Amino acid sequence: MVTYIDAGAAPYKNTGVIRLYGAEGFEGMRKACQVTALCLDELVTRVSPGVTTEEIDRFVFEFGMDHGALPATLNYRGYTKSSCTSINHVVCHGIPNDKPLREGDIVNIDVTYVVDGWHGDSSRMYPVGEIKRAAERLLDVTHECLMRGIAAVRPGARTGAIGEAIQHYAESERCSVVRDFCGHGVGRLFHDAPNILHYGSANEGPELKEGMIFTIEPMINLGRPHVKVLSDGWTAVTRDRSLSAQYEHTVGVTAEGCEIFTLSPAGLFKPGIQVPGDA
Ligand code: MF3
Ligand code: CO
Ligand code: CO
């Protein structure tokens, strides 16, 4: 059974109930998510061949300090970095290190800042120099998956409508949807109920209600959907070593549909594509 609760009345732990946030929560999330979006914008010109993911991570930490924002991943379940940097066949949770990025790489940078207790979670893909046509296509398909998932959000629909929209489009483009990781409720907590699956059917999952806040963050592969986690306990890679991509937004359900909190102020979320509502 699904239960919903006024966010202000619930304890700060994931008990499986779905929190409903009011105006104060939406305002708090706007602020946190805009710091995250601004940081991801700043990274556009900083990602290039020769730069290390450790340097990117240091920028994310410093940017947070300069903006009153704490990286939520620092010391999260033993994770010790301010970002995740997932290159090529890495699906998610890549750990920043001292290896330089190379021309042709595609890297996902995932940042979550906590501002005044609110969590702003977003990630984008960054091409390193010139990338191959197949990689370019994967980025286009994955971004379109995210936007179609977002378009399915409205009160009265089920969470499964998001997954169905994403899976249908990904598979129509001969790509596959990773099943092992999902989007999540977010707000006062980093990872909260409900889970947002990126596959499935519109008649599955809890009903969406105004005031719910969650992420949508599809991971899409050029090859098969299967992943494995490396011995570091974090890095998830495609089993067939095919390229993988991911885009993530934090959204809040409104009476009409949803508000995207992590839009790029400069229209840089997916360069070349203008999202309605972007500056
Ligand atoms: N930001 C990721 C997400 O979208 C979670 C990263 S947790 C970490 O949910 F520990 F791997 F950093
Ligand atoms: Co997330
Ligand atoms: Co994230």
Short mmCIF file of C-alpha atoms and ligand atoms in Angstrom, two decimals:
data_model
loop_
_atom_site.label_atom_id
_atom_site.label_comp_id
_atom_site.label_asym_id
_atom_site.label_seq_id
_atom_site.Cartn_x
_atom_site.Cartn_y
_atom_site.Cartn_z
CA MET A 1 0.00 0.00 0.00
CA VAL A 2 1.21 3.52 -0.78
CA THR A 3 0.86 6.26 1.77
CA TYR A 4 1.47 9.98 1.38
CA ILE A 5 2.36 12.45 4.11
CA ASP A 6 2.82 16.20 4.51
CA ALA A 7 6.61 16.58 4.19
CA GLY A 8 6.84 18.80 7.27
CA ALA A 9 5.27 16.13 9.47
CA ALA A 10 7.52 13.21 8.49
CA PRO A 11 10.78 12.06 10.13
CA TYR A 12 14.01 12.55 8.12
CA LYS A 13 14.43 8.97 7.07
CA ASN A 14 13.17 6.90 4.17
CA THR A 15 10.23 5.02 5.65
CA GLY A 16 8.62 4.32 2.28
CA VAL A 17 5.93 6.95 2.60
CA ILE A 18 5.83 9.51 -0.19
CA ARG A 19 6.27 13.09 1.02
CA LEU A 20 4.17 15.91 -0.42
CA TYR A 21 5.89 19.29 -0.33
CA GLY A 22 4.27 22.73 -0.28
CA ALA A 23 5.40 26.17 -1.45
CA GLU A 24 8.26 26.29 1.05
CA GLY A 25 9.69 22.99 -0.20
CA PHE A 26 9.41 24.06 -3.83
CA GLU A 27 11.20 27.32 -3.03
CA GLY A 28 13.97 25.49 -1.16
CA MET A 29 14.39 23.04 -4.05
CA ARG A 30 14.54 25.84 -6.64
CA LYS A 31 17.46 27.37 -4.76
CA ALA A 32 19.43 24.15 -4.27
CA CYS A 33 18.81 22.91 -7.80
CA GLN A 34 19.87 26.21 -9.35
CA VAL A 35 23.26 26.02 -7.61
CA THR A 36 23.66 22.53 -9.07
CA ALA A 37 22.61 23.72 -12.55
CA LEU A 38 24.99 26.68 -12.37
CA CYS A 39 27.88 24.39 -11.44
CA LEU A 40 27.06 22.02 -14.33
CA ASP A 41 26.97 25.09 -16.64
CA GLU A 42 30.42 26.17 -15.44
CA LEU A 43 31.79 22.72 -16.26
CA VAL A 44 30.93 23.04 -19.98
CA THR A 45 34.07 25.04 -20.75
CA ARG A 46 36.17 23.17 -18.19
CA VAL A 47 35.75 19.67 -19.67
CA SER A 48 38.34 19.08 -22.38
CA PRO A 49 41.08 16.62 -23.37
CA GLY A 50 43.82 16.40 -20.70
CA VAL A 51 41.62 17.49 -17.79
CA THR A 52 41.31 14.87 -15.02
CA THR A 53 38.06 13.93 -13.33
CA GLU A 54 39.81 14.66 -10.02
CA GLU A 55 40.23 18.28 -11.20
CA ILE A 56 36.53 18.39 -12.13
CA ASP A 57 35.66 17.03 -8.69
CA ARG A 58 37.79 19.67 -6.99
CA PHE A 59 35.96 22.36 -8.97
CA VAL A 60 32.61 20.94 -7.84
CA PHE A 61 33.74 21.03 -4.19
CA GLU A 62 35.10 24.60 -4.41
CA PHE A 63 32.05 25.85 -6.32
CA GLY A 64 29.85 24.46 -3.57
CA MET A 65 31.90 26.16 -0.86
CA ASP A 66 31.61 29.48 -2.73
CA HIS A 67 27.80 29.11 -2.96
CA GLY A 68 26.88 27.88 0.52
CA ALA A 69 26.31 24.36 -0.85
CA LEU A 70 27.59 21.04 0.47
CA PRO A 71 28.11 18.11 -1.94
CA ALA A 72 25.66 15.43 -0.75
CA THR A 73 27.89 12.59 -1.96
CA LEU A 74 30.76 13.51 0.43
CA ASN A 75 30.89 10.66 2.97
CA TYR A 76 27.60 9.29 1.62
CA ARG A 77 27.66 5.53 2.36
CA GLY A 78 31.46 5.63 2.27
CA TYR A 79 31.72 7.63 -0.98
CA THR A 80 34.46 10.27 -0.62
CA LYS A 81 34.05 12.56 -3.65
CA SER A 82 31.92 15.62 -4.45
CA SER A 83 30.70 14.25 -7.80
CA CYS A 84 30.38 11.12 -9.91
CA THR A 85 32.20 11.10 -13.25
CA SER A 86 31.16 8.25 -15.54
CA ILE A 87 33.14 7.86 -18.77
CA ASN A 88 32.12 5.92 -21.93
CA HIS A 89 31.03 2.39 -20.86
CA VAL A 90 30.71 3.49 -17.22
CA VAL A 91 26.96 3.62 -16.53
CA CYS A 92 27.03 5.61 -13.27
CA HIS A 93 28.88 6.23 -9.97
CA GLY A 94 32.30 6.55 -11.63
CA ILE A 95 34.81 7.80 -9.04
CA PRO A 96 36.89 10.87 -9.99
CA ASN A 97 40.59 10.02 -10.42
CA ASP A 98 43.86 11.38 -11.85
CA LYS A 99 43.46 9.93 -15.37
CA PRO A 100 43.19 12.64 -18.04
CA LEU A 101 40.07 12.75 -20.25
CA ARG A 102 40.77 11.89 -23.89
CA GLU A 103 39.45 13.33 -27.15
CA GLY A 104 36.29 11.41 -28.10
CA ASP A 105 35.30 10.43 -24.54
CA ILE A 106 31.76 11.08 -23.31
CA VAL A 107 31.51 11.78 -19.58
CA ASN A 108 28.51 12.13 -17.31
CA ILE A 109 29.02 14.50 -14.39
CA ASP A 110 26.51 14.03 -11.57
CA VAL A 111 26.30 16.64 -8.81
CA THR A 112 24.02 16.92 -5.78
CA TYR A 113 24.29 20.02 -3.60
CA VAL A 114 22.60 20.50 -0.27
CA VAL A 115 21.48 24.12 0.30
CA ASP A 116 19.61 24.92 3.53
CA GLY A 117 18.86 21.20 3.86
CA TRP A 118 17.39 20.83 0.34
CA HIS A 119 19.01 18.46 -2.19
CA GLY A 120 19.48 19.51 -5.84
CA ASP A 121 20.41 16.44 -7.93
CA SER A 122 21.28 16.65 -11.63
CA SER A 123 23.65 15.23 -14.21
CA ARG A 124 24.52 15.88 -17.83
CA MET A 125 26.72 14.45 -20.56
CA TYR A 126 29.87 16.28 -21.66
CA PRO A 127 31.53 15.42 -24.97
CA VAL A 128 35.34 15.64 -24.73
CA GLY A 129 36.48 17.38 -27.95
CA GLU A 130 35.07 15.78 -31.10
CA ILE A 131 33.05 12.61 -30.50
CA LYS A 132 31.93 9.83 -32.86
CA ARG A 133 28.52 9.83 -34.57
CA ALA A 134 27.35 6.82 -32.54
CA ALA A 135 28.18 8.63 -29.29
CA GLU A 136 26.44 11.78 -30.49
CA ARG A 137 23.32 9.74 -31.29
CA LEU A 138 23.36 8.09 -27.85
CA LEU A 139 23.45 11.51 -26.18
CA ASP A 140 20.52 12.70 -28.32
CA VAL A 141 18.47 9.55 -27.57
CA THR A 142 19.20 9.68 -23.83
CA HIS A 143 18.30 13.35 -23.51
CA GLU A 144 15.08 12.73 -25.45
CA CYS A 145 14.31 9.82 -23.08
CA LEU A 146 14.60 12.17 -20.09
CA MET A 147 12.39 14.81 -21.71
CA ARG A 148 9.74 12.24 -22.68
CA GLY A 149 9.78 10.88 -19.13
CA ILE A 150 9.29 14.41 -17.79
CA ALA A 151 6.43 15.01 -20.24
CA ALA A 152 4.59 12.03 -18.71
CA VAL A 153 4.54 13.63 -15.24
CA ARG A 154 1.15 14.95 -14.11
CA PRO A 155 -1.12 14.36 -11.12
CA GLY A 156 -3.21 11.25 -11.57
CA ALA A 157 -0.68 9.39 -13.76
CA ARG A 158 1.36 6.59 -12.18
CA THR A 159 5.16 6.54 -11.88
CA GLY A 160 5.05 3.74 -14.47
CA ALA A 161 3.98 6.25 -17.14
CA ILE A 162 7.45 7.81 -16.88
CA GLY A 163 9.16 4.45 -17.31
CA GLU A 164 6.93 3.45 -20.20
CA ALA A 165 7.64 6.68 -22.11
CA ILE A 166 11.40 6.26 -21.63
CA GLN A 167 11.56 2.56 -22.48
CA HIS A 168 9.35 2.93 -25.54
CA TYR A 169 11.51 5.67 -27.04
CA ALA A 170 14.89 4.09 -26.14
CA GLU A 171 13.95 0.74 -27.65
CA SER A 172 12.44 2.35 -30.76
CA GLU A 173 15.96 3.77 -31.28
CA ARG A 174 17.54 0.30 -30.80
CA CYS A 175 19.04 1.32 -27.46
CA SER A 176 18.46 -0.34 -24.07
CA VAL A 177 17.38 0.89 -20.64
CA VAL A 178 19.49 0.04 -17.57
CA ARG A 179 17.30 -1.69 -14.95
CA ASP A 180 19.68 -1.76 -11.98
CA PHE A 181 19.42 1.94 -11.03
CA CYS A 182 16.44 4.25 -10.86
CA GLY A 183 15.31 7.79 -10.13
CA HIS A 184 14.19 8.59 -6.58
CA GLY A 185 12.26 10.87 -4.32
CA VAL A 186 14.45 13.79 -3.22
CA GLY A 187 14.03 16.88 -1.07
CA ARG A 188 15.01 16.95 2.59
CA LEU A 189 16.52 13.50 1.91
CA PHE A 190 18.98 12.58 -0.87
CA HIS A 191 17.33 9.25 -1.71
CA ASP A 192 13.69 8.86 -0.69
CA ALA A 193 10.51 7.10 -1.80
CA PRO A 194 9.27 6.56 -4.45
CA ASN A 195 11.60 4.74 -6.85
CA ILE A 196 11.21 6.06 -10.39
CA LEU A 197 11.84 3.19 -12.80
CA HIS A 198 12.97 4.05 -16.31
CA TYR A 199 11.09 1.11 -17.84
CA GLY A 200 7.74 -0.55 -17.29
CA SER A 201 4.12 0.18 -17.90
CA ALA A 202 1.82 3.18 -17.31
CA ASN A 203 -0.52 1.19 -15.05
CA GLU A 204 2.27 0.36 -12.56
CA GLY A 205 3.61 2.22 -9.53
CA PRO A 206 2.14 4.75 -7.11
CA GLU A 207 -0.07 7.58 -8.37
CA LEU A 208 1.65 10.94 -8.87
CA LYS A 209 0.28 13.73 -6.70
CA GLU A 210 0.87 17.48 -6.66
CA GLY A 211 3.74 18.23 -4.26
CA MET A 212 5.82 15.11 -4.97
CA ILE A 213 9.48 15.81 -5.77
CA PHE A 214 11.76 13.26 -7.45
CA THR A 215 14.51 12.72 -9.99
CA ILE A 216 14.28 11.18 -13.44
CA GLU A 217 17.70 9.94 -14.55
CA PRO A 218 17.59 7.33 -17.33
CA MET A 219 20.78 5.39 -18.13
CA ILE A 220 20.65 4.28 -21.77
CA ASN A 221 23.08 1.88 -23.48
CA LEU A 222 23.98 1.44 -27.15
CA GLY A 223 24.25 -2.31 -26.48
CA ARG A 224 22.63 -4.64 -23.96
CA PRO A 225 21.13 -3.32 -20.68
CA HIS A 226 23.19 -5.46 -18.28
CA VAL A 227 25.63 -3.88 -15.85
CA LYS A 228 28.18 -4.99 -13.27
CA VAL A 229 29.75 -3.10 -10.38
CA LEU A 230 33.57 -3.07 -10.24
CA SER A 231 35.57 -4.17 -7.17
CA ASP A 232 35.75 -0.55 -5.90
CA GLY A 233 32.12 -1.10 -4.88
CA TRP A 234 30.81 1.87 -6.89
CA THR A 235 31.74 2.00 -10.58
CA ALA A 236 28.91 0.44 -12.63
CA VAL A 237 29.85 -0.56 -16.19
CA THR A 238 28.03 -2.17 -19.10
CA ARG A 239 28.78 -5.91 -19.20
CA ASP A 240 29.23 -5.78 -22.98
CA ARG A 241 31.40 -2.62 -22.65
CA SER A 242 28.99 -0.71 -24.92
CA LEU A 243 28.66 3.06 -24.49
CA SER A 244 26.24 4.32 -21.84
CA ALA A 245 24.78 7.78 -21.26
CA GLN A 246 22.64 9.49 -18.60
CA TYR A 247 20.87 12.81 -18.04
CA GLU A 248 19.17 13.69 -14.74
CA HIS A 249 16.71 16.37 -13.67
CA THR A 250 14.99 17.00 -10.33
CA VAL A 251 11.29 17.81 -10.82
CA GLY A 252 8.30 18.72 -8.67
CA VAL A 253 4.73 17.69 -9.54
CA THR A 254 2.41 20.68 -10.07
CA ALA A 255 -1.34 20.88 -10.77
CA GLU A 256 -0.63 21.09 -14.52
CA GLY A 257 2.34 18.73 -14.87
CA CYS A 258 5.72 19.42 -13.35
CA GLU A 259 8.34 22.06 -12.69
CA ILE A 260 11.93 21.22 -13.67
CA PHE A 261 14.11 22.60 -10.86
CA THR A 262 17.49 21.85 -12.46
CA LEU A 263 17.06 23.65 -15.81
CA SER A 264 20.21 25.39 -17.04
CA PRO A 265 20.06 29.16 -16.55
CA ALA A 266 22.11 29.50 -19.77
CA GLY A 267 20.33 26.85 -21.85
CA LEU A 268 23.39 24.57 -21.61
CA PHE A 269 21.73 21.41 -20.27
CA LYS A 270 22.02 19.80 -23.70
CA PRO A 271 23.87 22.26 -25.94
CA GLY A 272 22.09 22.52 -29.29
CA ILE A 273 18.69 21.71 -27.81
CA GLN A 274 16.54 24.47 -26.37
CA VAL A 275 14.21 23.32 -23.62
CA PRO A 276 11.05 25.41 -23.13
CA GLY A 277 11.53 27.32 -19.88
CA ASP A 278 15.31 27.62 -20.31
CA ALA A 279 16.67 31.14 -20.32
N1 MF3 B 1 23.73 11.57 -7.63
C1 MF3 B 1 23.45 10.15 -7.75
C2 MF3 B 1 21.99 10.03 -8.05
O1 MF3 B 1 21.57 10.55 -9.04
C3 MF3 B 1 23.83 9.38 -6.55
C4 MF3 B 1 25.29 9.32 -6.30
S1 MF3 B 1 25.58 8.53 -4.81
C5 MF3 B 1 27.24 8.33 -4.80
O2 MF3 B 1 21.19 9.53 -7.32
F1 MF3 B 1 27.54 7.97 -3.61
F2 MF3 B 1 27.59 7.45 -5.74
F3 MF3 B 1 27.83 9.46 -5.09
CO CO B 2 19.59 11.03 -8.50
CO CO B 3 22.49 12.41 -9.47
#
